[in-house]
Coordinates of C-alpha atoms in Angstrom, one line a residue:
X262 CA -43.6 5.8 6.9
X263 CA -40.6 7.0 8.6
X264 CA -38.8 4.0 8.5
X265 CA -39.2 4.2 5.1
X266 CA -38.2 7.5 4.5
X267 CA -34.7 6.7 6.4
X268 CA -33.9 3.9 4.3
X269 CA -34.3 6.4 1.4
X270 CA -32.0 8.9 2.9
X271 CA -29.5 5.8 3.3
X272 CA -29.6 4.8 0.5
X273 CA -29.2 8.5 -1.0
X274 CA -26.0 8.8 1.2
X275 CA -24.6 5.5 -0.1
X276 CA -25.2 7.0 -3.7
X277 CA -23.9 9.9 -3.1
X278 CA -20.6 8.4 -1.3
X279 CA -20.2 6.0 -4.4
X280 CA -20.0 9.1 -7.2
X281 CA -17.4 10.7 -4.9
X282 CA -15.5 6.9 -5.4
X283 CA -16.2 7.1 -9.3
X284 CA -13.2 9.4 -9.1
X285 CA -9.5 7.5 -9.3
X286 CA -5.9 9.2 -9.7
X287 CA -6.1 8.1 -13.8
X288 CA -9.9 9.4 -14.1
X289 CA -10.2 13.0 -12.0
X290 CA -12.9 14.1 -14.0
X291 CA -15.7 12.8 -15.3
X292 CA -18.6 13.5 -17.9
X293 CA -22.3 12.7 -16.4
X294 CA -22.9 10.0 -19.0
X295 CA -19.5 8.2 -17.3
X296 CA -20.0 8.6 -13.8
X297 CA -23.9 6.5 -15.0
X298 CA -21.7 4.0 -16.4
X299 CA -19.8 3.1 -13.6
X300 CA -22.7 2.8 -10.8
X301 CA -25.5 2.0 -13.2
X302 CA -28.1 4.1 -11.8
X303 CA -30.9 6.7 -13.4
X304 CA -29.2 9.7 -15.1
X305 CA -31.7 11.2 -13.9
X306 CA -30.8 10.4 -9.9
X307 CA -27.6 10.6 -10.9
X308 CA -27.7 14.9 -12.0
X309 CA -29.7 15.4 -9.4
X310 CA -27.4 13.9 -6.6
X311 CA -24.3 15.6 -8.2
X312 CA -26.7 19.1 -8.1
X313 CA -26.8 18.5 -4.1
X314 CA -22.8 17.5 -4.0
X315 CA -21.9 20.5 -5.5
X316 CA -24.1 22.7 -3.7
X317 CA -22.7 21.6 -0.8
X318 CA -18.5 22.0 -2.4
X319 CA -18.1 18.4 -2.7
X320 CA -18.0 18.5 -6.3
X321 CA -17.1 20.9 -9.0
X322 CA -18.5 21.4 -12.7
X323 CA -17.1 22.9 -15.3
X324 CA -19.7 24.6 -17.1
X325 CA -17.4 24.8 -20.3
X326 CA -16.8 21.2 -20.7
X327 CA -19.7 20.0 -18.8
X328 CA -17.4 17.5 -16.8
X329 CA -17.0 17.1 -13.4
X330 CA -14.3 16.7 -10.3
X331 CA -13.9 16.5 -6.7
X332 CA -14.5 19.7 -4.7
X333 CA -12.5 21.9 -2.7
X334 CA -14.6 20.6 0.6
X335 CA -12.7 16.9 -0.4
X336 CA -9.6 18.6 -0.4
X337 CA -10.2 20.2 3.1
X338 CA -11.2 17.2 4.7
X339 CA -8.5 15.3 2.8
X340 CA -5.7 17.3 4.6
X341 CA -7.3 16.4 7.8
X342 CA -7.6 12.9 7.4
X343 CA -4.0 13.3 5.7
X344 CA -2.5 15.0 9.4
X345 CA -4.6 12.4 11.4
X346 CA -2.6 9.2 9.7
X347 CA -0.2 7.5 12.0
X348 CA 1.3 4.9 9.9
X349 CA 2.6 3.5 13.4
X350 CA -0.7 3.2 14.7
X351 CA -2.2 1.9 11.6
X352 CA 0.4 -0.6 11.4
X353 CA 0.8 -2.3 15.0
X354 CA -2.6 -4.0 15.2
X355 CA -2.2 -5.4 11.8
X356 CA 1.8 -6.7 13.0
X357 CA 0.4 -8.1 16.2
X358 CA -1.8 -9.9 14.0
X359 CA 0.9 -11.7 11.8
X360 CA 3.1 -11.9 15.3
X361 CA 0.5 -14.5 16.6
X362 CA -0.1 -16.1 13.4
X363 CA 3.4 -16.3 12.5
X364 CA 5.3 -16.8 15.9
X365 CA 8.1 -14.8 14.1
X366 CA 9.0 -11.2 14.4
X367 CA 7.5 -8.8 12.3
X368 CA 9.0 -5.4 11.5
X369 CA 8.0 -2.0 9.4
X370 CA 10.3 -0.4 7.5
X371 CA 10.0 2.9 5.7
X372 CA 12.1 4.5 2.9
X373 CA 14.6 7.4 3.5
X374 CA 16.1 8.2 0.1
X375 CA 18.4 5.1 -0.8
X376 CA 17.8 3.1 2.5
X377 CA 15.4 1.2 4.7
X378 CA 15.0 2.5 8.1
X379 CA 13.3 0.2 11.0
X380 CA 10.2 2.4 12.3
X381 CA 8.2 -0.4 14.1
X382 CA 8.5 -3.6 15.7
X383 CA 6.2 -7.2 17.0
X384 CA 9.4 -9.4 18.5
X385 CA 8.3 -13.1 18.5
X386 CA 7.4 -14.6 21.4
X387 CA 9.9 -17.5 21.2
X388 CA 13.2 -17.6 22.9
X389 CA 15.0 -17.6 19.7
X390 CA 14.1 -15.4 17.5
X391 CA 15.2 -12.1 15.3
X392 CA 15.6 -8.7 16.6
X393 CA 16.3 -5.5 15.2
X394 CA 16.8 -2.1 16.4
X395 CA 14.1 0.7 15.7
X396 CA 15.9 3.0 13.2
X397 CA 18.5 0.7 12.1
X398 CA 19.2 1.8 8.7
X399 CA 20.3 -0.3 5.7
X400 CA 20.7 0.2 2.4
X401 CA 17.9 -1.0 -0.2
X402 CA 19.4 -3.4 -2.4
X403 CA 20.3 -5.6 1.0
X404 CA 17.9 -8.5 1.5
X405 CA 14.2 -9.2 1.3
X406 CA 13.2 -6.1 3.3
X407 CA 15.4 -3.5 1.1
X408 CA 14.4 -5.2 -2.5
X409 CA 11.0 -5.5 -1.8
X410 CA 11.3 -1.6 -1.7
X411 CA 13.6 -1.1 -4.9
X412 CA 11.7 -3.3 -7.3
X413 CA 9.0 -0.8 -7.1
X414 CA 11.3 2.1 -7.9
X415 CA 12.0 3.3 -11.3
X416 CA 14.2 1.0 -13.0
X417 CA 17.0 3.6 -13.0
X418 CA 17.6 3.0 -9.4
X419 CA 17.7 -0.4 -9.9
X420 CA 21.1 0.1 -12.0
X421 CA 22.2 2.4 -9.2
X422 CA 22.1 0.1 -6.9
X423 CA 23.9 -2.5 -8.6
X424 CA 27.1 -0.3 -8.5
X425 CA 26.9 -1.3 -4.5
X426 CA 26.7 -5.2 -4.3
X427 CA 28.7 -7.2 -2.8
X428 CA 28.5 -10.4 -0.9
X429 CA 28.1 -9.9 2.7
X430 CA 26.9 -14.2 3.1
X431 CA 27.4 -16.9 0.7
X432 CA 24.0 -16.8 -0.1
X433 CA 23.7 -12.9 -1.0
X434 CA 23.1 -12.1 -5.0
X435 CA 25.5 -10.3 -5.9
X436 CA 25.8 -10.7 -9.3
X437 CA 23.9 -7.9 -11.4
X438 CA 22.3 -9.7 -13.7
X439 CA 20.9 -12.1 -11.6
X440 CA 19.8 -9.0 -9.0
X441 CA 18.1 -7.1 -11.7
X442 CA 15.9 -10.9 -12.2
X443 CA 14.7 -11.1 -8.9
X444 CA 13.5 -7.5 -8.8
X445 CA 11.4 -8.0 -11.7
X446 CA 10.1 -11.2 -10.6
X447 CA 9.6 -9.1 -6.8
X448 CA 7.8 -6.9 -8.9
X449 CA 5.7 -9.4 -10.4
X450 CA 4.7 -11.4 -7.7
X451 CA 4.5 -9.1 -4.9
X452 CA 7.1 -10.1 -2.6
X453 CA 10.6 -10.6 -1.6
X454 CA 12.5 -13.4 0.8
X455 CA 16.2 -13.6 1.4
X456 CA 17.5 -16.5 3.0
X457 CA 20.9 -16.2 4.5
X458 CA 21.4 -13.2 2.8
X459 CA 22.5 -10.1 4.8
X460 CA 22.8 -12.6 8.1
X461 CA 23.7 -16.4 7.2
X462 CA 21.5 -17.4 10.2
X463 CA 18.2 -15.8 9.3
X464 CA 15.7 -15.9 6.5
X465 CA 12.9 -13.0 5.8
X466 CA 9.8 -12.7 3.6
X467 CA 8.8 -8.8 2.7
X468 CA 6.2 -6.8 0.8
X469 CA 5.7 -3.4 -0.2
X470 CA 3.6 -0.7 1.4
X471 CA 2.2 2.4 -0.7
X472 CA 0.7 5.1 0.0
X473 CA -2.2 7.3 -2.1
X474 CA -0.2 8.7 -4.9
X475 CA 0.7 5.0 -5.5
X476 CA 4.5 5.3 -4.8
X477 CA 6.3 2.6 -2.5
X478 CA 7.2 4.1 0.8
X479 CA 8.2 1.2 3.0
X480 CA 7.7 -2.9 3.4
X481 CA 6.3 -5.0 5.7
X482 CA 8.2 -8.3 6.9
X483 CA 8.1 -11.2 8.8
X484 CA 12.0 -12.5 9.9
X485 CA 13.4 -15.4 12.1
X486 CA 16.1 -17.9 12.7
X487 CA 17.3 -19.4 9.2
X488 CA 16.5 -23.0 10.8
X489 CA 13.0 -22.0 11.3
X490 CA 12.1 -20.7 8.3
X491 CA 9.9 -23.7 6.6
X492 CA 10.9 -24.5 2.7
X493 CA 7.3 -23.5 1.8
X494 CA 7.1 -19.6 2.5
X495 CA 3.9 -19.3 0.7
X496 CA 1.8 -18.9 4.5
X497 CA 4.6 -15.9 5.3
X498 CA 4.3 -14.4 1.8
X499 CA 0.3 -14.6 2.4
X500 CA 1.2 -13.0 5.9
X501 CA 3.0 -10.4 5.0
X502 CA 1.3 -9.2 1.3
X503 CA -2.0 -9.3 3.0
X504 CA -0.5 -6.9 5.8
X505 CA 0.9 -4.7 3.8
X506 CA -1.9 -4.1 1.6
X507 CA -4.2 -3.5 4.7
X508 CA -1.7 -0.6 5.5
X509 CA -1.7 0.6 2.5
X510 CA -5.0 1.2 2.0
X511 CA -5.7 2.7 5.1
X512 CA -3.4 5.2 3.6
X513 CA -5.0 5.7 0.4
X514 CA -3.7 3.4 -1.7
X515 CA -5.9 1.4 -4.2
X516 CA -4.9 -1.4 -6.7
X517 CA -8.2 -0.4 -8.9
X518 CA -11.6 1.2 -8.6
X519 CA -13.9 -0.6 -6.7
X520 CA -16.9 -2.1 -7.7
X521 CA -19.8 0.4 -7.0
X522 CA -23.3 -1.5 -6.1
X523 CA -27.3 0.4 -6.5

C-alpha cells in the first residue's frame, strides 16, 4: 500500500513538473483547456494540480482572464540557477569529449560585441596540432569560428561586416556576395568550416551556442592542421553541432517544446 502510494506521488510530481514545461518563451501563458491539450491528461487532474502550484507560488492565475503563467517562486529559483551557470564548467566535459573522439583541438568561443574571443580550450593530443591563446580575440566575419556566430545575428550585421573583408589566405571569401551566401547557408545547416581561410595551413568546423532567450552567444569548434582535415567533415560537423547544442541547453536554450508523456 505504500509502495503504491509513492508511485502516485511520483507520478503527481512528474505531472506537476511537465505543466511547469507547457510554458515556452512564444507561449507564457496559458488557458486550462491548453495546458490539457499539450500533456493530454484529465482537466480535472489538471485544475487541481495547477490549484497546488499556485498555492505554493509556482504558478500565477489571472482571475480576469482565467489564464495562467509561471510564478514568482520560478523566477526566484531561476536567478539562482542563472548565478550558479559556469558556461566553462558546462563546457569542458563536453570538449574533452570531442578531444578524444576527434584527436583535434577543440576551442569555445564567446561573443564580445563584433568579435570572437577564445574562453576555453581541449589541445589535441598529437604532436602537430592547432593552438590558440585563451582570449585571443578576432573579429566575426574571420573564419568558421567567427561566421558561425554572425549568421545568427540580425542580417543587418551581416552587411556591416562586409565593409571589413579582405583576403588574409587565398582561400578567404572575400567577396560580399559570396560571404552573405555562406551565412545563409551556415544559417541553414547549422554549421560553419573554413579551410585555409584565416591561416593557409589549418582547416576548422564550428557551430553556434545559445543561450535561454535564444540569442547566439558564442561557437563551439574543432581545428587542426589543413593536411589533416579529411575531405568529408560531416563526423566534425556531427562533433561539433552535437556539442554545442548540449551546451546550449544546459543553459536554457530549447529548439521546441518537448514532448510531454502521462
Amino acid at each position: 500500500m505504500a509502495e503504491k502510494s509513492s508511485e502516485n506521488s511520483v507520478r503527481s510530481i512528474q505531472r506537476a513538473l511537465n505543466i511547469l514545461l507547457c510554458f515556452t518563451w512564444d507561449e507564457r501563458e496559458l488557458t486550462l483547456t491548453e495546458i490539457v491539450e499539450k500533456i493530454g491528461l484529465a482537466k480535472s487532474t489538471v485544475s487541481r494540480l495547477l490549484t497546488t502550484l499556485e498555492l505554493e507560488g509556482f504558478i500565477a492565475k489571472d482571475q480576469k482572464t482565467n489564464r495562467y503563467k509561471l510564478g514568482h517562486n520560478i523566477y526566484y529559483l531561476g536567478l539562482i540557477a542563472k548565478e550558479s551557470l559556469d558556461i566553462r564548467k558546462i563546457s569542458r566535459p563536453i570538449m574533452e569529449e570531442m578531444g578524444q573522439a576527434s584527436q583535434e583541438t577543440v576551442n569555445l568561443y564567446l561573443l564580445d560585441h563584433r568579435d570572437r574571443v577564445c574562453f576555453e580550450q581541449v589541445e589535441s593530443p598529437l604532436p602537430i596540432k592547432k593552438s590558440e591563446k585563451i582570449g585571443e580575440r578576432v573579429s566575426i566575419w574571420q573564419g568558421a569560428t567567427g561566421r558561425s556566430i554572425l549568421a545568427h545575428l540580425k542580417e543587418s550585421i551581416w552587411h556591416e561586416m562586409v565593409k571589413e573583408l579582405r583576403p588574409i589566405t587565398e582561400d578567404t571569401i572575400a567577396d560580399p556576395d559570396a560571404f552573405i551566401t555562406e551565412l545563409n547557408r551556415i544559417r541553414e545547416k547549422g554549421y560553419a568550416v573554413s579551410i585555409g581561410e584565416k591561416n593557409a595551413e589549418v582547416g576548422c568546423v564550428a557551430a553556434p551556442i545559445f543561450d535561454a532567450h535564444r540569442k547566439v552567444i558564442g561557437c563551439l569548434a574543432i581545428s587542426g592542421p589543413r593536411f589533416r582535415f579529411p575531405d568529408n567533415i560531416d563526423y566534425y560537423s556531427r562533433l561539433v553541432t552535437e556539442g554545442a547544442k548540449k551546451i546550449s541547453n544546459q543553459l536554457g536554450y530549447f529548439e521546441a517544446s518537448p514532448s510531454y508523456m502521462e
